[in-house]
C-alpha positions as semicolon CSV with decimal commas, in nm:
position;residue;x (nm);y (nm);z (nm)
1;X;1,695;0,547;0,733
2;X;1,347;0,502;0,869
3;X;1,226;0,360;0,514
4;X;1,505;0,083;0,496
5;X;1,451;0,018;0,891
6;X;1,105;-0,034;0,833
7;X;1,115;-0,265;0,548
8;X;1,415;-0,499;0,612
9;X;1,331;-0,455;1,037
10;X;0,971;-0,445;1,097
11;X;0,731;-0,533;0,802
12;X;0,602;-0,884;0,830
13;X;0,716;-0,956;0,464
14;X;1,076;-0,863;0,568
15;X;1,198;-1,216;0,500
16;X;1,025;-1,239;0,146
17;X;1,262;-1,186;-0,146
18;X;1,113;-0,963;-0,451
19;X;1,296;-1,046;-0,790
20;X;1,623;-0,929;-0,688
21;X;1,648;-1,262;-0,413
22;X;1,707;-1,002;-0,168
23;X;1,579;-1,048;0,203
24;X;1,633;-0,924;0,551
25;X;1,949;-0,727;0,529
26;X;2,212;-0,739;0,760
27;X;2,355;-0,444;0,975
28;X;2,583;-0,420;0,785
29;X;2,422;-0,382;0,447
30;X;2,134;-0,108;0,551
31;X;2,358;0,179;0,520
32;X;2,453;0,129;0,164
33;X;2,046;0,094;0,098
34;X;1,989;0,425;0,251
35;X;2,276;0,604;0,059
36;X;2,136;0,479;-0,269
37;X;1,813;0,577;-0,211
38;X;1,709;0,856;-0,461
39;X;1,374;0,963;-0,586
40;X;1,388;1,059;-0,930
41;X;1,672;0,899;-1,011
42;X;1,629;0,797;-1,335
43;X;1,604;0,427;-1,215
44;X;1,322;0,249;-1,381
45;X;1,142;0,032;-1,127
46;X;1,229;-0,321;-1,104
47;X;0,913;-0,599;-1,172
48;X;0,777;-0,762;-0,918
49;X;0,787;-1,128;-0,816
50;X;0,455;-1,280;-0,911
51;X;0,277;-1,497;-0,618
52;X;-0,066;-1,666;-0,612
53;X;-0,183;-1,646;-0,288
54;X;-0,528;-1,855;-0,165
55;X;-0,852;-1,605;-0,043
56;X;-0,942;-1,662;0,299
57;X;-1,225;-1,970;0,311
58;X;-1,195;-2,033;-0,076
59;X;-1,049;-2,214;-0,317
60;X;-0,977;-1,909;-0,555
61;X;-0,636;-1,741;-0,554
62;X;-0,519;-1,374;-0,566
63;X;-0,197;-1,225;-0,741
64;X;0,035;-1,085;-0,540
65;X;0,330;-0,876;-0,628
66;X;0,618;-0,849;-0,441
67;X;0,836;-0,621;-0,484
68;X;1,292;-0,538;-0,497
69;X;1,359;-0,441;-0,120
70;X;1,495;-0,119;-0,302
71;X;1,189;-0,009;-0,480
72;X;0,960;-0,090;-0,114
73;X;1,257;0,133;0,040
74;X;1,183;0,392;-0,179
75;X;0,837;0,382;-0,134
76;X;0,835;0,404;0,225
77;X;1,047;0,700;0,140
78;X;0,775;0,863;-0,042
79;X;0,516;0,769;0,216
80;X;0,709;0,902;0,494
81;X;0,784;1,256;0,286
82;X;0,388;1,264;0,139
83;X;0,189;1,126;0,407
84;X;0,149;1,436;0,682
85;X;0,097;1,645;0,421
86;X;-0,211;1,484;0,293
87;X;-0,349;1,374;0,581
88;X;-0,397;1,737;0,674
89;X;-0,615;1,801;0,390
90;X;-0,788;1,463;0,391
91;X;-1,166;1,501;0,406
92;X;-1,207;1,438;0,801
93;X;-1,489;1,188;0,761
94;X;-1,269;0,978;0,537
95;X;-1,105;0,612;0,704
96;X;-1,077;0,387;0,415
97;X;-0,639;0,305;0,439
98;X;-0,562;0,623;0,643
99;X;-0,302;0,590;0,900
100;X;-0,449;0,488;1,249
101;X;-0,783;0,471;1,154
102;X;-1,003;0,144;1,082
103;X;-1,364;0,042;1,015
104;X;-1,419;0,101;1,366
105;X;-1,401;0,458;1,359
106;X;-1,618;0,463;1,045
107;X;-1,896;0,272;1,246
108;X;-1,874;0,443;1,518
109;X;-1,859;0,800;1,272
110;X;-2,177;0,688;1,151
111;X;-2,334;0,567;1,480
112;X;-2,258;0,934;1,575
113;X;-2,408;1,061;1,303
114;X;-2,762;0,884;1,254
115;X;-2,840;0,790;1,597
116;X;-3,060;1,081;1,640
117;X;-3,264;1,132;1,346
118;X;-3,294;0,903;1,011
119;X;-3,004;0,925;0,741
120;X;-2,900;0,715;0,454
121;X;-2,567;0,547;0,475
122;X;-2,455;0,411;0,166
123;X;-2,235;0,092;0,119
124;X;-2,027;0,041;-0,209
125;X;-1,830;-0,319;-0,258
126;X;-1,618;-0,254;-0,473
127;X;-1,384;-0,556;-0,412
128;X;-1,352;-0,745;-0,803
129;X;-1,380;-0,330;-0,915
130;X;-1,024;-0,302;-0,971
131;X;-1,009;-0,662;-1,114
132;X;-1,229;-0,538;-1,414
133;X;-1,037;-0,249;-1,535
134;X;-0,862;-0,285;-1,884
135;X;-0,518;-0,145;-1,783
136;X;-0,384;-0,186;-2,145
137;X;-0,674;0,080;-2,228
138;X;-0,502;0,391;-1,969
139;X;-0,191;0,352;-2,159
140;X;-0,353;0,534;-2,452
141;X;-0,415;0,849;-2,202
142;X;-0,057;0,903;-2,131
């Protein structure tokens, strides 16, 4: 119930349809959301609705896929069953996407930790990284 309530109630993209045209759902229709949720179901997951979305101060846009408001129930799902588990075994000087933690705390993790005597901090951009890899290629692994 939290999963549905979170993505047809409170996410910001609430009111965007995946390919399934469905959007915000009604009182009504939560319920029968949550009682089809299933993981490992059998259900293969549905595509996703393809947007092109502009970059911030450019003129270069950026895929986005959106995806059925089942399949982003069912993720939260996962999320919700997965997530306290590994964030207790986390590395504790870790904050890149962890759950109430931000660059802020990084900075201020490494203010902590070099402001008495000389360190290296490294700093890896690996923004286009994931852009580059051949995906056709891992579907020779499996």
């Amino acid at each position: 119930m939290i999963a549905v309530r979170q993505v047809t109630q409170q996410n910001q993209g609430k009111k965007t349809a995946g390919v399934d045209g469905v959007v915000a759902l009604k009182p009504s229709e939560r319920q029968p959301l949550v009682r089809q949720l299933k993981v490992n179901d059998g259900k293969k997951v549905k595509p996703t609705r393809r947007v092109w979305i502009p970059k911030p101060g450019r003129d270069e846009k950026r895929p986005l896929g959106i995806p059925t408001m089942y399949d982003r129930a069912l993720q939260g799902l996962v999320k919700t069953a997965l997530e306290p588990e590994w964030e207790a075994v986390f590395e504790a000087n870790s904050y890149g996407f962890r759950p109430g933690r931000g660059c802020h705390d990084a900075i201020g993790a490494i203010y902590l930790s070099i402001n008495k005597k000389p360190k290296w901090v490294l700093d890896a951009d690996i923004a286009k990284c994931f852009d580059k890899i051949d995906h056709r290629a891992q579907n020779r692994f499996h």
